[in-house]
Short mmCIF file of C-alpha atoms in Angstrom, two decimals:
data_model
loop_
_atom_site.label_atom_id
_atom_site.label_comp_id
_atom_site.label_asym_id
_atom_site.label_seq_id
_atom_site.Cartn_x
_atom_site.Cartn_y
_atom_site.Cartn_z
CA UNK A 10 31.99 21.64 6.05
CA UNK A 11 29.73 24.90 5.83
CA UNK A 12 26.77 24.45 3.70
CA UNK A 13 27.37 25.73 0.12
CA UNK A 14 24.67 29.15 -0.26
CA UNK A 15 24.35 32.31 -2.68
CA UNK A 16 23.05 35.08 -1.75
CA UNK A 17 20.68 37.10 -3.40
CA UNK A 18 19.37 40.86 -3.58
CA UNK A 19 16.20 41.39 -3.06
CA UNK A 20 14.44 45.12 -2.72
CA UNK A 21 17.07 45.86 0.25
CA UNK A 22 17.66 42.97 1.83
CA UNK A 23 20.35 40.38 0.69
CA UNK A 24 18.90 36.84 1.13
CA UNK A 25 21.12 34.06 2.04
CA UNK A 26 20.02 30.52 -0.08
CA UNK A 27 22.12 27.49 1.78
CA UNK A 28 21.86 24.90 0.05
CA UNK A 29 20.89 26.28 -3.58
CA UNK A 30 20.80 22.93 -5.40
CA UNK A 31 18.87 20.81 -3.00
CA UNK A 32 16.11 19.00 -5.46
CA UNK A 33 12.67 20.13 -4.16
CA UNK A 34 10.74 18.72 -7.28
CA UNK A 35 12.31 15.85 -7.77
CA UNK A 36 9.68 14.86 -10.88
CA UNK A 37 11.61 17.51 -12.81
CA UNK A 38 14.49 18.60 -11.20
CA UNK A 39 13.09 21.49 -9.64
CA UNK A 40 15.23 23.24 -6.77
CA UNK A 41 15.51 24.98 -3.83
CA UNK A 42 16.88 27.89 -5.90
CA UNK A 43 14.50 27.92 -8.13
CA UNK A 44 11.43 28.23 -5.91
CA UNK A 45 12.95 31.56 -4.07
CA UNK A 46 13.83 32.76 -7.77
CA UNK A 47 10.21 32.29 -8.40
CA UNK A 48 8.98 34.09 -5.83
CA UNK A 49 11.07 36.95 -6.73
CA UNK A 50 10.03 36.91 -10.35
CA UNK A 51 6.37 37.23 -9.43
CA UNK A 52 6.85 39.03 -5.84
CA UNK A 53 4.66 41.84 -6.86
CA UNK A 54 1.57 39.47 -7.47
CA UNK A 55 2.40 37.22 -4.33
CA UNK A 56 2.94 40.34 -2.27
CA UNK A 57 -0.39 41.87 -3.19
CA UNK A 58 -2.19 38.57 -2.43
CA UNK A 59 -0.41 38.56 0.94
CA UNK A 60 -0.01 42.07 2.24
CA UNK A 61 -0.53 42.78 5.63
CA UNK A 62 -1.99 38.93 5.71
CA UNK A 63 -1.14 37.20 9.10
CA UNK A 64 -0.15 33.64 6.82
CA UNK A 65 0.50 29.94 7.68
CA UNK A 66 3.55 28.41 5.89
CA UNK A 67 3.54 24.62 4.82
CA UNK A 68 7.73 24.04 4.62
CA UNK A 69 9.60 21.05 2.98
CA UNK A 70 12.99 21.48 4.26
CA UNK A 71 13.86 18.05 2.54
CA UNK A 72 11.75 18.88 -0.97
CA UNK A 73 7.59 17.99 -1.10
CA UNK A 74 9.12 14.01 -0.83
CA UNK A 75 9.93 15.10 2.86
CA UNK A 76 7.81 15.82 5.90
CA UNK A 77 5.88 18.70 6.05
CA UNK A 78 6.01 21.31 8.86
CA UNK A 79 2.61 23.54 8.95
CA UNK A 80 3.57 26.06 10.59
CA UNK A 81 1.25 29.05 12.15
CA UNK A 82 3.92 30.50 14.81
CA UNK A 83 6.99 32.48 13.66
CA UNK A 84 9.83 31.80 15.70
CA UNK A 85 11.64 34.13 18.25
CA UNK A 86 14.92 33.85 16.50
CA UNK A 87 14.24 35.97 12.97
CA UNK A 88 15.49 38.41 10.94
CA UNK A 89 14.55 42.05 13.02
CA UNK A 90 12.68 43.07 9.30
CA UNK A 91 10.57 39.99 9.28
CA UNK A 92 6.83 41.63 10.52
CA UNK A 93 4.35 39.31 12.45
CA UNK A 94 0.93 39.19 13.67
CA UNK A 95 -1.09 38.23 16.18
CA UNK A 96 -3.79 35.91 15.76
CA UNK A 97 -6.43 34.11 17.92
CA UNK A 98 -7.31 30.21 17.13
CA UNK A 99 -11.15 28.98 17.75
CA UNK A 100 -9.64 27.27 21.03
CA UNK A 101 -8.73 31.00 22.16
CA UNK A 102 -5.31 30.58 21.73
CA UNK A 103 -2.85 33.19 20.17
CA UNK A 104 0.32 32.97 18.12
CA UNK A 105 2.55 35.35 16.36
CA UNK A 106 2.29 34.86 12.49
CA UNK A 107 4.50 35.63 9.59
CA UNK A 108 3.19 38.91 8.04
CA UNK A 109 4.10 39.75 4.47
CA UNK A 110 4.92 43.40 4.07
CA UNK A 111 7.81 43.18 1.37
CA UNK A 112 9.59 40.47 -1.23
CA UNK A 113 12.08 39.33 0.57
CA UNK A 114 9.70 38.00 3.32
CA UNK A 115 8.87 35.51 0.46
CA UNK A 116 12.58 34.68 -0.38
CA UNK A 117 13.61 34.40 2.97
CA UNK A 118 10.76 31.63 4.26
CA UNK A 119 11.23 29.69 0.67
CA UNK A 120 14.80 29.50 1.94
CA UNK A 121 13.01 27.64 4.80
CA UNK A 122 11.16 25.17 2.77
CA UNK A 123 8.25 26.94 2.51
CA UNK A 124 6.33 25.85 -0.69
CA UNK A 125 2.90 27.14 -0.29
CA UNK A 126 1.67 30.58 1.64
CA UNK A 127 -1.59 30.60 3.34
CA UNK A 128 -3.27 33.52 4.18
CA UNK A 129 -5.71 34.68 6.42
CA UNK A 130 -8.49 36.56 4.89
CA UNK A 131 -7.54 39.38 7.79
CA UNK A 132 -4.99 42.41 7.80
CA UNK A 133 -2.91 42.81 10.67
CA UNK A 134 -4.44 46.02 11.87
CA UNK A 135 -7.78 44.25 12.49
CA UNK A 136 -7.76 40.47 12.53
CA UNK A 137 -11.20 39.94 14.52
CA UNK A 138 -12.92 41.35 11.04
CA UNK A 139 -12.23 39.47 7.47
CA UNK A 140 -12.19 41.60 4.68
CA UNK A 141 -11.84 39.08 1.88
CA UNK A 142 -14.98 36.58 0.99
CA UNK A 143 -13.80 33.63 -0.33
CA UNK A 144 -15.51 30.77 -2.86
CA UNK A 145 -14.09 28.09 -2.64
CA UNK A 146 -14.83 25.52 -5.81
CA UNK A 147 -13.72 21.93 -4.67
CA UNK A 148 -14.14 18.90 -6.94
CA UNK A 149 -15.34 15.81 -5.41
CA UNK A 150 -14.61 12.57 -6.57
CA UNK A 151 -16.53 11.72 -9.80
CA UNK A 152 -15.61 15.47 -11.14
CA UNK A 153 -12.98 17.60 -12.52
CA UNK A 154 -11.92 21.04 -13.20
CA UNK A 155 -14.36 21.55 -16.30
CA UNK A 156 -17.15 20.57 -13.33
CA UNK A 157 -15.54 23.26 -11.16
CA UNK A 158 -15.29 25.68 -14.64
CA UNK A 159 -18.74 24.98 -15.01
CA UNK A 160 -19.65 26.18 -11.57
CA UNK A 161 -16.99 28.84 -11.49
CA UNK A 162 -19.52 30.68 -13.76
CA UNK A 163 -22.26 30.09 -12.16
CA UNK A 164 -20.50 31.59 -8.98
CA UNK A 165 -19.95 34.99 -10.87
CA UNK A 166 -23.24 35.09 -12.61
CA UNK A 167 -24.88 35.35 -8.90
CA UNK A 168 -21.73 38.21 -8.06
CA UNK A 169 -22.56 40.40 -11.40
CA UNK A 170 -26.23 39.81 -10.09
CA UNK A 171 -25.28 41.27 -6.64
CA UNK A 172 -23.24 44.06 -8.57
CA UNK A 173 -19.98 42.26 -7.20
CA UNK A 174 -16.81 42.25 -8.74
CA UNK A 175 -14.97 38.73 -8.44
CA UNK A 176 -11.23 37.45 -8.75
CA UNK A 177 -11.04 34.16 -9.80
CA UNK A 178 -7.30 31.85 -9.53
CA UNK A 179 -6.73 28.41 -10.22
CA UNK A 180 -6.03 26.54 -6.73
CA UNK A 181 -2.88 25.01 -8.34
CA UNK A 182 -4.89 21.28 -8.52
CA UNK A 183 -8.02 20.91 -9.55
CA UNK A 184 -10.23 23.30 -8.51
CA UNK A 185 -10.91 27.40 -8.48
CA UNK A 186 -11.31 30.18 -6.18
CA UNK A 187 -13.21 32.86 -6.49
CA UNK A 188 -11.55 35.91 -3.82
CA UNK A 189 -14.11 39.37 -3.26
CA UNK A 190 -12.76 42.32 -0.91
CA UNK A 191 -15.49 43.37 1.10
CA UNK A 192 -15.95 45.86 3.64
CA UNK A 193 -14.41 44.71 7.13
CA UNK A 194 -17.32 45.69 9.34
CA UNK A 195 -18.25 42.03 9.99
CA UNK A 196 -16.72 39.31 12.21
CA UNK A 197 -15.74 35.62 10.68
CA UNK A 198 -19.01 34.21 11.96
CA UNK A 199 -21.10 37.27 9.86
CA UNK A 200 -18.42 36.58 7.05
CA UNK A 201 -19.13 32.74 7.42
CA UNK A 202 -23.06 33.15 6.98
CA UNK A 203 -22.54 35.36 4.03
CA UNK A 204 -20.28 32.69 2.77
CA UNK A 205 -23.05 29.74 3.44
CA UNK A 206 -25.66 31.96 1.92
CA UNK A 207 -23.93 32.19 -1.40
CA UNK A 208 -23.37 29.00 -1.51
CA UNK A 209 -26.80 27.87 -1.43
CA UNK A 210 -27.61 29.97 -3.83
CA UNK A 211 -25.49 28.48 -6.31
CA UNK A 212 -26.29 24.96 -5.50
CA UNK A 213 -30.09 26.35 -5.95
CA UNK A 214 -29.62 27.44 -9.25
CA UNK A 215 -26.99 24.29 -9.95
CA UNK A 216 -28.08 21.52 -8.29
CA UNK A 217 -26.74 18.79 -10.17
CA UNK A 218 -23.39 20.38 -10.29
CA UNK A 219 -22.90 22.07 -6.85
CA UNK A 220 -23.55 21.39 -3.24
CA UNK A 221 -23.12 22.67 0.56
CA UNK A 222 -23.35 19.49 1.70
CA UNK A 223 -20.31 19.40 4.65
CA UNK A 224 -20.86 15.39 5.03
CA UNK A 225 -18.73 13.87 2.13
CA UNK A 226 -21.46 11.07 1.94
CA UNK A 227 -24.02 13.45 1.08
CA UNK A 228 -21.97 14.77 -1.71
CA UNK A 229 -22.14 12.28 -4.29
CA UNK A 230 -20.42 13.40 -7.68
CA UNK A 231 -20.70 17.27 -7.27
CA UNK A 232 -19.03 20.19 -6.60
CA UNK A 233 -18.42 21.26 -2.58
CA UNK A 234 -18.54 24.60 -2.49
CA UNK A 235 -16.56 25.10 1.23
CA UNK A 236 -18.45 27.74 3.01
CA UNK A 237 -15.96 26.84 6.14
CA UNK A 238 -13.33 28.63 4.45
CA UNK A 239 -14.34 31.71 5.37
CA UNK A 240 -14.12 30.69 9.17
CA UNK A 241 -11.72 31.44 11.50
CA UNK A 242 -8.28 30.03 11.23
CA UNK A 243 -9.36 28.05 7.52
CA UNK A 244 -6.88 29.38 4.92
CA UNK A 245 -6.45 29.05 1.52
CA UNK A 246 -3.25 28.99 -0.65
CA UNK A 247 -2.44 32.34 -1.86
CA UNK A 248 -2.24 33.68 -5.37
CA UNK A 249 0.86 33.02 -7.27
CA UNK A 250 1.63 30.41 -4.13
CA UNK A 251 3.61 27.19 -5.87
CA UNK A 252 1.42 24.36 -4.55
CA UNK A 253 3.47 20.89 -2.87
CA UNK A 254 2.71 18.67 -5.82
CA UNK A 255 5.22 16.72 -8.39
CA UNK A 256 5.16 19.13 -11.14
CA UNK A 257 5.17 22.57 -8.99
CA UNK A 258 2.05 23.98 -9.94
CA UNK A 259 1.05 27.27 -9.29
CA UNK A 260 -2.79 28.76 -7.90
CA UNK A 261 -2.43 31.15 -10.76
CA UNK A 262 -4.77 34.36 -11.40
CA UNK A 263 -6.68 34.64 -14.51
CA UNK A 264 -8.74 36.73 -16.07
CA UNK A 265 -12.87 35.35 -16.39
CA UNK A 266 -12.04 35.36 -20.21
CA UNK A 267 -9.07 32.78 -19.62
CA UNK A 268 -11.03 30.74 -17.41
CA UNK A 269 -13.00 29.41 -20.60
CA UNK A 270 -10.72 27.25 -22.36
CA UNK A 271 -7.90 27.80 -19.09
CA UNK A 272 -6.12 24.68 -18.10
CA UNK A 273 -4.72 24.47 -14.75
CA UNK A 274 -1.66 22.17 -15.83
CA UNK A 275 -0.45 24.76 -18.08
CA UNK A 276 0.67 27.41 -14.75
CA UNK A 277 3.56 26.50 -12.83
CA UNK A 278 6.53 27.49 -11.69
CA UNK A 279 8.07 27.03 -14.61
CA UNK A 280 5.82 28.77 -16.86
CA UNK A 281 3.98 31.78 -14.36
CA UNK A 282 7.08 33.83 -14.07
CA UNK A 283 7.30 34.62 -18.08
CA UNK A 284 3.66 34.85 -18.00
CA UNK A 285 3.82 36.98 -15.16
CA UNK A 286 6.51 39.25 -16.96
CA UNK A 287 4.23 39.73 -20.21
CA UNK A 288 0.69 40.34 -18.63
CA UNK A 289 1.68 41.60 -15.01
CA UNK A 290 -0.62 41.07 -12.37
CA UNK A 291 -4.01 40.06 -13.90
CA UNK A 292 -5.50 40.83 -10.63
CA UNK A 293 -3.72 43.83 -10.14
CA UNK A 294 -7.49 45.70 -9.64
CA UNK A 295 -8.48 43.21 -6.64
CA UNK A 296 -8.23 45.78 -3.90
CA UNK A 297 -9.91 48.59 -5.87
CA UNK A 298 -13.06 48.19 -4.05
CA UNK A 299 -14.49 46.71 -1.09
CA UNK A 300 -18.10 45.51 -1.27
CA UNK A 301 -20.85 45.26 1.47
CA UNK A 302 -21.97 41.37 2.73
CA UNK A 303 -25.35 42.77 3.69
CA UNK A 304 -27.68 41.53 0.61
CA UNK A 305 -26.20 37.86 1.38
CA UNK A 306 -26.51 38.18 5.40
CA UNK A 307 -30.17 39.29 4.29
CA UNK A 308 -30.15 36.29 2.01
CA UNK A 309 -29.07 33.63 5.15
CA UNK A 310 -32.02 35.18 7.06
CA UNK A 311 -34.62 34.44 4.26
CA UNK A 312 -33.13 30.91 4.08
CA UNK A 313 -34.40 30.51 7.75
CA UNK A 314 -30.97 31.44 9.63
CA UNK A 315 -29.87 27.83 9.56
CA UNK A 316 -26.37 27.24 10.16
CA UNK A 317 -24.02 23.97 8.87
CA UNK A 318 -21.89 22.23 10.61
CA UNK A 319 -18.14 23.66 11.40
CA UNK A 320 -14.79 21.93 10.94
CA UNK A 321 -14.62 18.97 13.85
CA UNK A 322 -11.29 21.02 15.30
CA UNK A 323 -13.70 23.93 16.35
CA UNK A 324 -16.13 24.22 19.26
CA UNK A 325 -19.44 23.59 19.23
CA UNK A 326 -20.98 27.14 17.86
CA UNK A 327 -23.64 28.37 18.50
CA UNK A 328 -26.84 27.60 16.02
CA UNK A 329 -24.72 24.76 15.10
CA UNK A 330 -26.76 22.15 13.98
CA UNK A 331 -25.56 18.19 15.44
CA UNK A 332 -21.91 17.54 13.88
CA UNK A 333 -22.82 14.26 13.44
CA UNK A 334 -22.43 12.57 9.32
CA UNK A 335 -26.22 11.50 9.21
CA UNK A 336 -25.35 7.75 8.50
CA UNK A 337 -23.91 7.63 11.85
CA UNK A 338 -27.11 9.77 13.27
CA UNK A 339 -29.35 7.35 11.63
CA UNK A 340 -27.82 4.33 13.53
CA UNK A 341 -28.13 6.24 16.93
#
């Protein structure tokens, strides 16, 4: 028997949905209908935070109890609408991405199983230079989102500082990102440095709460503030992306005002679209302006140029220090 669909308008596409009642959540009933409803009801906040973004899909064919497919090539057989873009890995190797450029791009890859978009902090038009910075606030073990709140503020005290305007989202578990548009003049490794210098810079002024520390062992019960996302081929989950967790959370934008008593259990896909229809977009002004990386590029040079170690998937870089965790260094 043909699968049972619906098939829904969106802008001027129809969408076909096989399959409409297929439990994705099954923690509380949530279906496959349901997530490409969602992404309809909040498509103009999704498609902002994706536009023009060559993007990575993680798909659950089967529902988030399934396997995952992570998937960074689009394949040859697609709808003639669906846009792509080319991107280069760290190995040198290319593939065709999913690029965003309308709505029903989001209905018709949840239709697929996709549960979370990640995009590249690139437009299609010029992947080799990022023009998105991104903080990434990661609990450790031993800490929480008020530790990543607490830090959160920090993070914009040193952008208001730097006369830098910052968007901050839940990451739909427990921990925040902080997105700036800046000015794409500078490759990922420029954009990388800029990212490592902030981050010192908050773990100078918060020591106790924050570190740069890449070796988890080094951590201890802080805050990792992951510099490597702003290197090539690292992605995070997009705004208003539903996240592959029980309850179908949601990396939700809020305003700095709602990040003081905000918690991140409260947004997901369940509750964003009726907050989505009463507030809009609170975002809406992230691509306003575009800001320079220059005073934190000057910054990396005062701290003495010195690189940190890169994801182990990349090639050695150059300046790299040993990617080595030190307890294993100290027994050599």
């Amino acid at each position: 028997m043909p699968s049972p669909y619906i098939e829904l308008t969106v802008g001027d596409r129809v969408i076909k949905v096989t399959n409409p009642d297929k439990v994705y959540f099954p923690a509380i009933g949530g279906t496959k209908r349901e997530l490409v409803e969602y992404y309809v009801s909040v498509g103009e906040g999704a498609l902002r935070a994706l536009y023009d973004r060559p993007t990575h899909l993680r798909r659950y064919p089967d529902g988030i109890e399934g396997e995952e497919i992570y998937q960074k090539r689009m394949p040859v057989k697609r709808p003639d609408w669906l846009r792509t873009a080319t991107v280069r890995f760290p190995s040198g190797r290319t593939a065709d991405a999913l690029c965003v450029t309308e709505i029903a791009s989001l209905a018709y890859c949840a239709n697929l199983g996709t549960i979370d978009f990640h995009p590249w902090p690139v437009r299609s038009g010029d992947p080799e230079h990022p023009d998105e910075l991104r903080i990434d606030v990661d609990p450790q073990p031993g800490t929480g989102f008020e530790e990543a709140r607490q830090v959160a503020f920090t993070v914009r005290e040193v952008l208001q500082e730097l006369g830098v305007t910052g968007f901050v989202k839940t990451s739909g578990g427990r921990g925040i990102h902080v997105l700036v548009r800046i000015e794409p003049r500078w490759d990922f490794i420029q954009v990388r440095h800029a990212g490592i210098a902030f981050a010192r810079e908050v773990e100078r002024r918060v020591p106790h709460l924050a570190t740069t520390a890449w070796w988890k062992e080094e951590r201890g019960e802080r805050i990792f503030i992951d510099y490597n996302q702003n290197a090539r081929d690292r992605t995070l989950a997009a705004a208003y992306s539903v996240r592959a967790k029980e309850n179908a959370p949601v990396s939700t934008p809020l305003t700095w005002e709602e990040l003081v008593d905000a918690d991140p259990r409260d947004f997901d896909i369940r509750t964003v679209p009726a907050r989505f229809a009463k507030l809009g977009d609170v975002n809406a002004a992230i691509d306003d302006r575009a800001f320079s990386i220059e005073p934190l590029l000057e910054w990396y040079e005062r701290d003495g140029a010195q690189d940190l170690p890169y994801p182990p998937n990349y090639p050695k870089m150059p300046g790299e220090p040993k990617r080595v965790q030190p307890s294993k260094a100290r027994e050599d």
